[in-house]
mmCIF file with all atom_site columns, C-alpha atoms in Angstrom:
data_model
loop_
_atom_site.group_PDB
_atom_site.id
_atom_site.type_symbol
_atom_site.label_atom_id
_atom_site.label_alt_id
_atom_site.label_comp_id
_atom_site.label_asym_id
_atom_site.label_entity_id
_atom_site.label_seq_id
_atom_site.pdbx_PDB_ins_code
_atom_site.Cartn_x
_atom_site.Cartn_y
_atom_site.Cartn_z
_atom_site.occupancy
_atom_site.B_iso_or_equiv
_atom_site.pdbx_formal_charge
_atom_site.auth_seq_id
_atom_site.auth_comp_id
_atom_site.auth_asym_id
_atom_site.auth_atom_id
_atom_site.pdbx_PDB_model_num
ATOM 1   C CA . UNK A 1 1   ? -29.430 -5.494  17.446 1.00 70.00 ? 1   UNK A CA 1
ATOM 2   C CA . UNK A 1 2   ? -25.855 -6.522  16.875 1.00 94.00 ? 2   UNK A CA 1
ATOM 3   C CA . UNK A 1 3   ? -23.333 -5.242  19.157 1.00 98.00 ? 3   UNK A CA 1
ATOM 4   C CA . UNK A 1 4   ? -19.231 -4.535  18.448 1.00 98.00 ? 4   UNK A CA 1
ATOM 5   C CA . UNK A 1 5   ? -16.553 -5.636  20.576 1.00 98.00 ? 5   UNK A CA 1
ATOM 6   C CA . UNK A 1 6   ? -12.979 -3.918  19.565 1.00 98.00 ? 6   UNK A CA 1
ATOM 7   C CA . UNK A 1 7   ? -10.198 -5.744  21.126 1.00 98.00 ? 7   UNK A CA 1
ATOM 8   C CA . UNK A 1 8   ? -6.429  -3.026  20.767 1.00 98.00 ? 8   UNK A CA 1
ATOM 9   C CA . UNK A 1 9   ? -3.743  -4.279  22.401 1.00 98.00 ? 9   UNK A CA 1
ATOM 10  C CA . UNK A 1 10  ? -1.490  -1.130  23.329 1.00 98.00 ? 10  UNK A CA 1
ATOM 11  C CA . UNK A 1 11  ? 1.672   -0.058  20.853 1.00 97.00 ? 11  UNK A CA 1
ATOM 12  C CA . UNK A 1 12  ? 4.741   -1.401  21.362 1.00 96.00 ? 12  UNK A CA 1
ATOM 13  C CA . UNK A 1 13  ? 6.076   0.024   24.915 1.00 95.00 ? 13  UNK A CA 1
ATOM 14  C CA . UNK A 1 14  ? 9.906   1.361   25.187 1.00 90.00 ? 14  UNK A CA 1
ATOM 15  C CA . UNK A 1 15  ? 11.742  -0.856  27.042 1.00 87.00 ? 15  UNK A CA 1
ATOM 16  C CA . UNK A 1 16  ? 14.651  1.159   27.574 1.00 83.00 ? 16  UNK A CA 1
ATOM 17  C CA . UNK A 1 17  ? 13.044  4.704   28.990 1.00 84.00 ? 17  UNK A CA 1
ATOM 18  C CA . UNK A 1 18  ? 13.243  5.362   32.206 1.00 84.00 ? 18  UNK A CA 1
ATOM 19  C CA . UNK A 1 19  ? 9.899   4.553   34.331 1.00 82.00 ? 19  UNK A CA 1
ATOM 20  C CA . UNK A 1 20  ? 9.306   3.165   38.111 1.00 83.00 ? 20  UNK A CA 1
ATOM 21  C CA . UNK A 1 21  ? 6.644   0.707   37.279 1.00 89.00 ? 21  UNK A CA 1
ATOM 22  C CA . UNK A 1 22  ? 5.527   -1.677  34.742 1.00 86.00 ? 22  UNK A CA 1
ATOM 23  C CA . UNK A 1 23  ? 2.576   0.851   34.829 1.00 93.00 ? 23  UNK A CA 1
ATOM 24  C CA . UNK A 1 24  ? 4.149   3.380   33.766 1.00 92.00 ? 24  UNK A CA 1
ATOM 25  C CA . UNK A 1 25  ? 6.581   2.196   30.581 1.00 92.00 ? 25  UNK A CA 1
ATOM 26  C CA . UNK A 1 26  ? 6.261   4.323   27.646 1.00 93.00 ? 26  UNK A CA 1
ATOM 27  C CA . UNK A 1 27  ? 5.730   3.196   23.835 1.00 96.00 ? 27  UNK A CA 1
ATOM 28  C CA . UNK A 1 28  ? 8.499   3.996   21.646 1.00 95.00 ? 28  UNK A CA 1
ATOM 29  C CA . UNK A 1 29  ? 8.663   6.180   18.713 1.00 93.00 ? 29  UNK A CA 1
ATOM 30  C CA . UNK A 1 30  ? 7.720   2.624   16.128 1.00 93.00 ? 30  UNK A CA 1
ATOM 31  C CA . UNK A 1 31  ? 4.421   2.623   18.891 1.00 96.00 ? 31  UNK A CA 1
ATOM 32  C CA . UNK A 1 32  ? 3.453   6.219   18.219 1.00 96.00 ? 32  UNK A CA 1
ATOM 33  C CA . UNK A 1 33  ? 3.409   5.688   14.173 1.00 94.00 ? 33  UNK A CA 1
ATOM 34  C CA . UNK A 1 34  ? 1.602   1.899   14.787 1.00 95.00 ? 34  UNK A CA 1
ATOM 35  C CA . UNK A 1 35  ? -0.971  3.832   17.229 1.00 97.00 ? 35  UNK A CA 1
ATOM 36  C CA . UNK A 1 36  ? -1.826  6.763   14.645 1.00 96.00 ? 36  UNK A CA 1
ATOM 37  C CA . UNK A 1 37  ? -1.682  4.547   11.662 1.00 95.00 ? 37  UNK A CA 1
ATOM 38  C CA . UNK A 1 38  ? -4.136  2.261   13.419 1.00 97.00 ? 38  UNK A CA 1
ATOM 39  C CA . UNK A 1 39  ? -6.200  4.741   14.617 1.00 97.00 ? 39  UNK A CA 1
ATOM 40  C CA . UNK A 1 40  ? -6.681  6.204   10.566 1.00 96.00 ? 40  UNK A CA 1
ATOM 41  C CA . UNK A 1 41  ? -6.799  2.379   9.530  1.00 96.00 ? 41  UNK A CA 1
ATOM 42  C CA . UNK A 1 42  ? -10.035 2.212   11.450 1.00 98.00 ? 42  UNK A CA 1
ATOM 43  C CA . UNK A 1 43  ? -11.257 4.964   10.960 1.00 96.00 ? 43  UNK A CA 1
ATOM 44  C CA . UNK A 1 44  ? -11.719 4.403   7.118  1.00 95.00 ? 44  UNK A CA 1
ATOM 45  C CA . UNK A 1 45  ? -12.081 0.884   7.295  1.00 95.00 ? 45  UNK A CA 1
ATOM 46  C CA . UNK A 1 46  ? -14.805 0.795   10.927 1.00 95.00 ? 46  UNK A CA 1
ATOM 47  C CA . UNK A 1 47  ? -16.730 0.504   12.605 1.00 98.00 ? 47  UNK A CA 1
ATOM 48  C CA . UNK A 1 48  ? -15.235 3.012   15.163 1.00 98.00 ? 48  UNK A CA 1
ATOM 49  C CA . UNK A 1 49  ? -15.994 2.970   18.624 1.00 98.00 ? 49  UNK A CA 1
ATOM 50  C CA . UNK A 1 50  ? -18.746 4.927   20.467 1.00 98.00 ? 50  UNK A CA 1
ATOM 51  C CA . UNK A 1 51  ? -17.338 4.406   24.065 1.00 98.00 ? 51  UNK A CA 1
ATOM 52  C CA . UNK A 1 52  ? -13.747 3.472   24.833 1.00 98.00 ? 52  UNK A CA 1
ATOM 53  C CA . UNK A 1 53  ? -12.424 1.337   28.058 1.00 98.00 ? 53  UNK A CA 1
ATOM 54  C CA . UNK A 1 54  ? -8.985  1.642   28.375 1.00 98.00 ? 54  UNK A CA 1
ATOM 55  C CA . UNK A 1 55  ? -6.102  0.535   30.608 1.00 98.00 ? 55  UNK A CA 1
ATOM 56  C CA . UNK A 1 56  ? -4.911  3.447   33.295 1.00 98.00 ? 56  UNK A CA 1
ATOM 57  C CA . UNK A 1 57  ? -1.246  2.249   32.074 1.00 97.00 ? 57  UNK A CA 1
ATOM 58  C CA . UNK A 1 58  ? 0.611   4.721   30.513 1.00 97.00 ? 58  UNK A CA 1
ATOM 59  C CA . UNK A 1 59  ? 1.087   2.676   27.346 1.00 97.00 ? 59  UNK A CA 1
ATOM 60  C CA . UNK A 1 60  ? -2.275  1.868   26.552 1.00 98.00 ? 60  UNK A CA 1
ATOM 61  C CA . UNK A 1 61  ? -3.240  5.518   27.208 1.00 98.00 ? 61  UNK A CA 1
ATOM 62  C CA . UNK A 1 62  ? -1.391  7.008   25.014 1.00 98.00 ? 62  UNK A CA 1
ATOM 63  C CA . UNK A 1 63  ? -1.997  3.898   22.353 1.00 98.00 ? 63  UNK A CA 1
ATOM 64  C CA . UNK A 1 64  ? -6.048  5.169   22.811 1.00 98.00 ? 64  UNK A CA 1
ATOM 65  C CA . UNK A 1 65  ? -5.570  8.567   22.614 1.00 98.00 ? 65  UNK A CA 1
ATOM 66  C CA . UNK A 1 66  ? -3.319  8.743   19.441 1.00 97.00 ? 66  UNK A CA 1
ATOM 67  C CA . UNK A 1 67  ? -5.305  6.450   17.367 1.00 98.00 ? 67  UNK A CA 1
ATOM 68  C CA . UNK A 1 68  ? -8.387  8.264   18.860 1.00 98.00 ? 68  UNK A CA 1
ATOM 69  C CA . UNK A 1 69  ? -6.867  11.363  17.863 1.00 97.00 ? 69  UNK A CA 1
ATOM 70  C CA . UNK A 1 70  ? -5.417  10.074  14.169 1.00 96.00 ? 70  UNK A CA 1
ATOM 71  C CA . UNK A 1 71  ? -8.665  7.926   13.359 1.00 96.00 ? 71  UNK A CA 1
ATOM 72  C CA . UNK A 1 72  ? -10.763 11.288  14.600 1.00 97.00 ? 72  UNK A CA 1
ATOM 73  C CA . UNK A 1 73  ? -12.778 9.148   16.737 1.00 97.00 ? 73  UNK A CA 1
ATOM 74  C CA . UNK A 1 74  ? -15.636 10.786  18.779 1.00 96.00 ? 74  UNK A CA 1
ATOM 75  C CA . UNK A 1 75  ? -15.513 8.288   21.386 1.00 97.00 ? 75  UNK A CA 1
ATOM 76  C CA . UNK A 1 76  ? -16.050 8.911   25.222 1.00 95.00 ? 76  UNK A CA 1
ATOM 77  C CA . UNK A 1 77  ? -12.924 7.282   26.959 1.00 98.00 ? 77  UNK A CA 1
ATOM 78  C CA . UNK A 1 78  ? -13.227 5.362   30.445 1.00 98.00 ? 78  UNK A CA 1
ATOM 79  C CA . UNK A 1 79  ? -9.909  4.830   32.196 1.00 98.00 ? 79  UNK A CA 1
ATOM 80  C CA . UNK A 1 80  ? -10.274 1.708   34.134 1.00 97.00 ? 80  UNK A CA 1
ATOM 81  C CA . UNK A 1 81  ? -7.858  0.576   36.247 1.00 97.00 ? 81  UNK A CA 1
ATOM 82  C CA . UNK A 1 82  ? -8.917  -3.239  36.240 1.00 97.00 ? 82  UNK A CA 1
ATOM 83  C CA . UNK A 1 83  ? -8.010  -3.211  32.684 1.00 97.00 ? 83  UNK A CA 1
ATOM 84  C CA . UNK A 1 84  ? -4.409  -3.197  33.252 1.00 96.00 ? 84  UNK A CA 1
ATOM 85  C CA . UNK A 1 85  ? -3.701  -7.098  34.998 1.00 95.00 ? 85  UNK A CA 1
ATOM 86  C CA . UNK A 1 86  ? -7.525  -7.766  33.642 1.00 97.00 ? 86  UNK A CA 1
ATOM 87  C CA . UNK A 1 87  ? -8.320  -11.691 33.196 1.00 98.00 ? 87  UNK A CA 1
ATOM 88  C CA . UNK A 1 88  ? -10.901 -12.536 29.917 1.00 98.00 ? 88  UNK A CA 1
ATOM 89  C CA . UNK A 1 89  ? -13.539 -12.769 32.950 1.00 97.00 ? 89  UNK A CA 1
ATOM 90  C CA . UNK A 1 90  ? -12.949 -9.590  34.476 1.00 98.00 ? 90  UNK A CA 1
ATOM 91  C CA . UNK A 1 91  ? -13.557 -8.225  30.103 1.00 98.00 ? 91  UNK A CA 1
ATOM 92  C CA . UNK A 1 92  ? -16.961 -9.681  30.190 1.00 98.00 ? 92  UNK A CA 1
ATOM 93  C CA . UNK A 1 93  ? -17.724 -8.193  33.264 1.00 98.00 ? 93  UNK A CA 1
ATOM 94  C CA . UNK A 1 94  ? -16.815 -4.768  31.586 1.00 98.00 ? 94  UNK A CA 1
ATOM 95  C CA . UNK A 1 95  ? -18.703 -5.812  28.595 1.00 98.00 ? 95  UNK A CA 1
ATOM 96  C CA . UNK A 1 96  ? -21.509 -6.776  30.565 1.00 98.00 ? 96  UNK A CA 1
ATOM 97  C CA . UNK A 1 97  ? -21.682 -3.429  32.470 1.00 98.00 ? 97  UNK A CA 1
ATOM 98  C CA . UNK A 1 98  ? -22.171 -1.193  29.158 1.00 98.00 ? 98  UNK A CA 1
ATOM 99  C CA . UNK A 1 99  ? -25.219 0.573   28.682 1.00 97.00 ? 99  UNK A CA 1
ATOM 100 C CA . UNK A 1 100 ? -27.201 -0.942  25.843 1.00 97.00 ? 100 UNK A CA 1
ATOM 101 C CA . UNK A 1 101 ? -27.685 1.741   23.949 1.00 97.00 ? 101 UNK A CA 1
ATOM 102 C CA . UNK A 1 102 ? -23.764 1.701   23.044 1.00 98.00 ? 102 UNK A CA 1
ATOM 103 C CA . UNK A 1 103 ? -23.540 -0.649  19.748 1.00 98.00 ? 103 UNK A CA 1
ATOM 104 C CA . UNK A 1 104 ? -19.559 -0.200  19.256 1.00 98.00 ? 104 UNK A CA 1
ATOM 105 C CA . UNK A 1 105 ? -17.196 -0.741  22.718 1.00 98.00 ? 105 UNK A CA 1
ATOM 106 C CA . UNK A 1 106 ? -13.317 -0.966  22.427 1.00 98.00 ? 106 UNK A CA 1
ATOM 107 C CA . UNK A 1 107 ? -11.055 -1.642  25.335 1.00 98.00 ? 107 UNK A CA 1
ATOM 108 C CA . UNK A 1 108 ? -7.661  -1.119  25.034 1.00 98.00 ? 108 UNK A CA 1
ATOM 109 C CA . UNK A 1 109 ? -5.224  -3.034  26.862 1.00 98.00 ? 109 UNK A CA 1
ATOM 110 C CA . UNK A 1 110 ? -2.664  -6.086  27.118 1.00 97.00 ? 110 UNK A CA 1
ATOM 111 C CA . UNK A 1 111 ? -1.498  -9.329  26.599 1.00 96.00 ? 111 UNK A CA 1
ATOM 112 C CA . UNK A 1 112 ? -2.352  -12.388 26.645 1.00 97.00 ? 112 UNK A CA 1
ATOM 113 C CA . UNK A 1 113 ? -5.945  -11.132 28.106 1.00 97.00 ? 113 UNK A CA 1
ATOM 114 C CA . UNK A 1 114 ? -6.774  -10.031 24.872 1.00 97.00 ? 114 UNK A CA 1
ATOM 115 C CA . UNK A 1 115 ? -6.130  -13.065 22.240 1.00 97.00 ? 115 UNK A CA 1
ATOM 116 C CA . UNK A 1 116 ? -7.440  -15.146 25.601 1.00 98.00 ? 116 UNK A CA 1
ATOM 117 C CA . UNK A 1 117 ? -10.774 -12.663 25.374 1.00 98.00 ? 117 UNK A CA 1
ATOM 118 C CA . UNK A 1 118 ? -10.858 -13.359 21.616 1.00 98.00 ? 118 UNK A CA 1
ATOM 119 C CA . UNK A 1 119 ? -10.704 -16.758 21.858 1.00 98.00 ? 119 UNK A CA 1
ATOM 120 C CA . UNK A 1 120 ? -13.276 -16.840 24.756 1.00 98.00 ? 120 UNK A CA 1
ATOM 121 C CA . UNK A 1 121 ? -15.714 -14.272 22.973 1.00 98.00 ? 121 UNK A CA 1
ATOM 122 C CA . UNK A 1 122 ? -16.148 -16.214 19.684 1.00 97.00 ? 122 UNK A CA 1
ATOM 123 C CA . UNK A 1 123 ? -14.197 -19.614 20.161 1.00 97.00 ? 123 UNK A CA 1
ATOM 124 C CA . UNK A 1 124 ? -11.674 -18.903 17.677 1.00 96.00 ? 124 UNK A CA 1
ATOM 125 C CA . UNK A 1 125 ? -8.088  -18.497 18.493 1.00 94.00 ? 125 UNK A CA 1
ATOM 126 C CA . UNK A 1 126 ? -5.614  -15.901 17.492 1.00 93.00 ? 126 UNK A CA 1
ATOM 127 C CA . UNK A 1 127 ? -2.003  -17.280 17.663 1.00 88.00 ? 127 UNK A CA 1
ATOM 128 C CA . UNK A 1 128 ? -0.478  -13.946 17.104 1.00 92.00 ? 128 UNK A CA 1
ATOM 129 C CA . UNK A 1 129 ? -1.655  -10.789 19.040 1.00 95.00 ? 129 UNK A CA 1
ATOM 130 C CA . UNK A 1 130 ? 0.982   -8.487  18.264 1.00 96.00 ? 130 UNK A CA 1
ATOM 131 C CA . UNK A 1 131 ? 1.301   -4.768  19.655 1.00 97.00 ? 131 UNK A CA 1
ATOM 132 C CA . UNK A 1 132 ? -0.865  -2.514  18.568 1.00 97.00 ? 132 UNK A CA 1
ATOM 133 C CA . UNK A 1 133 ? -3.489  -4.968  16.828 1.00 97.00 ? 133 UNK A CA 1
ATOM 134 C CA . UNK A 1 134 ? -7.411  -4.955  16.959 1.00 98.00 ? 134 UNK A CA 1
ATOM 135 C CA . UNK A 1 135 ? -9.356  -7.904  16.780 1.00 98.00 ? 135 UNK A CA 1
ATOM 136 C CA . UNK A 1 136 ? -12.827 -7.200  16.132 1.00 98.00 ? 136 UNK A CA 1
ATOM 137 C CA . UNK A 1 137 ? -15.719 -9.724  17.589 1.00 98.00 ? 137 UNK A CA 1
ATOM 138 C CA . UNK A 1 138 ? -19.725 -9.176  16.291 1.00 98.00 ? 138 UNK A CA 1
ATOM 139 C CA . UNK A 1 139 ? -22.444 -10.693 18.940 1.00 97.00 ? 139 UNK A CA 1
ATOM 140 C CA . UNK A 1 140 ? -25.725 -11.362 18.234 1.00 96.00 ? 140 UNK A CA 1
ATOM 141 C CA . UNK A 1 141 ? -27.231 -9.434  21.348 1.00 95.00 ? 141 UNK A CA 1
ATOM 142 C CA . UNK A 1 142 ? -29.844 -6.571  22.156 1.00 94.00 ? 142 UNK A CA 1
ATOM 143 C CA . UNK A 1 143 ? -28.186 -6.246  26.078 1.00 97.00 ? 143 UNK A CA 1
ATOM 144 C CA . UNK A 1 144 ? -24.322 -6.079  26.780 1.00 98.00 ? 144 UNK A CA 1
ATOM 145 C CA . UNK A 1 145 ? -25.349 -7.645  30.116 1.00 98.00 ? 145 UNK A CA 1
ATOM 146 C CA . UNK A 1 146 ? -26.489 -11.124 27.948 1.00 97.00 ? 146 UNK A CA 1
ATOM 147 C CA . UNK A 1 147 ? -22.529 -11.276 26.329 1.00 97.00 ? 147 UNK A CA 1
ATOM 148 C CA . UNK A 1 148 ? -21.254 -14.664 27.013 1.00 97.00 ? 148 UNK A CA 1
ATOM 149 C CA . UNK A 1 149 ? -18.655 -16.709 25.987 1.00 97.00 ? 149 UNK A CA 1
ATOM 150 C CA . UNK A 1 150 ? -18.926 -18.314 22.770 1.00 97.00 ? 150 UNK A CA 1
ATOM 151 C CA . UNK A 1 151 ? -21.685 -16.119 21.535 1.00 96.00 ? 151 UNK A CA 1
ATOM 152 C CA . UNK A 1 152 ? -19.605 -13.550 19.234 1.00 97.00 ? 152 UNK A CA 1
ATOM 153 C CA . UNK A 1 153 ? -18.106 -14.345 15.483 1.00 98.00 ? 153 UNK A CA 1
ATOM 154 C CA . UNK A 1 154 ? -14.436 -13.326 15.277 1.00 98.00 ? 154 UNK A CA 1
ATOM 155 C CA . UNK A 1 155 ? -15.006 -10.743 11.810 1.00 98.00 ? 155 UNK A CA 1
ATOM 156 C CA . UNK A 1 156 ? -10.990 -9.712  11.560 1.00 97.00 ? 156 UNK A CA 1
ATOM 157 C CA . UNK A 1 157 ? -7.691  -8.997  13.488 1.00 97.00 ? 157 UNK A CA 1
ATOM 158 C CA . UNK A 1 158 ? -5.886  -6.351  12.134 1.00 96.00 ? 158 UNK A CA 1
ATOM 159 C CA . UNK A 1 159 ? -2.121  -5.226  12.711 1.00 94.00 ? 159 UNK A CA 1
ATOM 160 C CA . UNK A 1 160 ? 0.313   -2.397  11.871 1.00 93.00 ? 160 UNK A CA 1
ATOM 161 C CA . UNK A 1 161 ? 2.633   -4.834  9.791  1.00 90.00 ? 161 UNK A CA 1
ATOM 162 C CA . UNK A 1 162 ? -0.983  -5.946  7.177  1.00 90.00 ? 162 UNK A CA 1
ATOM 163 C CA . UNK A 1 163 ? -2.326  -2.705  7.174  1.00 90.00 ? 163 UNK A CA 1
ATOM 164 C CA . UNK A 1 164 ? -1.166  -0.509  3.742  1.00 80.00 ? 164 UNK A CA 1
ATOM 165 C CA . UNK A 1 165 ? 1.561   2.534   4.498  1.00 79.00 ? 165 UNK A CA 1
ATOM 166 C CA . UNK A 1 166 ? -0.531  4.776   3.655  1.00 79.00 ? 166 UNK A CA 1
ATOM 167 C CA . UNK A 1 167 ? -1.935  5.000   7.009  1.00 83.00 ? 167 UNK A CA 1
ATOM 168 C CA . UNK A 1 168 ? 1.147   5.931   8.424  1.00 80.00 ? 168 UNK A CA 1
ATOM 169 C CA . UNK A 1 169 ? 2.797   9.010   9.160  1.00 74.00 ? 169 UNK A CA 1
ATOM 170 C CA . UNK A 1 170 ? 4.644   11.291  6.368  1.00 66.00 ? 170 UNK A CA 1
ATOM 171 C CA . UNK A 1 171 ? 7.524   9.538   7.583  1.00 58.00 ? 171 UNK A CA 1
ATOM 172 C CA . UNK A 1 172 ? 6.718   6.048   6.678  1.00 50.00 ? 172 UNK A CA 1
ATOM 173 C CA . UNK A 1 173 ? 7.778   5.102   9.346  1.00 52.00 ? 173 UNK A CA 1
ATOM 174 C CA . UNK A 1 174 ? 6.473   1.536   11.081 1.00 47.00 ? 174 UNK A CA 1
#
């Protein structure tokens, strides 16, 4: 059975709010319509994921939860705090620790891990990761513990800027 890896790098973070730690930056108001409008993107477009492994930092938790929200997802969402200064190794060994029965696995985090995962997944490389972007990787595997490098087939990396307006908010705003 064929598995799905979802790759969504967090929306773009606010730069200029007020927050102690890196952790804890926002997204701004252009990440919140990029989030949603991702979130609907994928949910019409798929596959949608069944379990969800996202950064504890504020940014990428509020990326997941309004595209989760948006897209309509029913997807159970881990918080992991690994995810956050995660290296493409430390991925697979999320990956690897899935329960096989889940066919569809997003984590949701930052840059550069995630072109670098990409890349390391299915050998192709992705010169552009922007915010709020999903690269999606197919592998050829019946156990998430068997996910290597090299064994998955890079299928499409999607961002807010390609994706039509009419995922986005009454606004139109991007």
């Amino acid at each position: 059975m064929d598995k799905t890896i979802l790759l969504f790098r967090h929306a773009k973070s606010d730069w200029n709010a007020s927050y102690d730690h890196d952790h804890d930056r926002p997204i701004n108001p252009r990440g919140k319509h990029a989030a949603r409008a991702m979130g609907r993107w994928l949910a019409q477009s798929g596959p949608v994921p069944e379990v969800i492994l996202c950064s504890t930092a504020v940014r990428a938790r509020t990326t997941c939860l309004l595209a989760k929200d948006a897209g309509r997802w029913d997807a159970e969402v881990q918080y992991e705090r690994g995810l956050y200064h995660a290296t493409p190794s430390d991925l697979m060994h999320y990956l690897n620790e899935l329960t096989n029965d889940v066919t569809v696995a997003m984590l949701v985090g930052h840059q550069p891990t995630w072109s670098a995962t990409t890349k390391l997944l299915s050998g192709q490389t992705v010169t552009e990761f922007p915010t709020a972007s999903i690269a999606r990787v197919d592998v050829k595997l019946d156990q998430w513990s068997r996910c290597v490098a090299g064994i998955g087939r890079l299928i499409w990396h999607q961002y807010p800027k390609r994706i039509s307006e009419n995922y986005y908010d009454a606004d139109g705003q991007i």
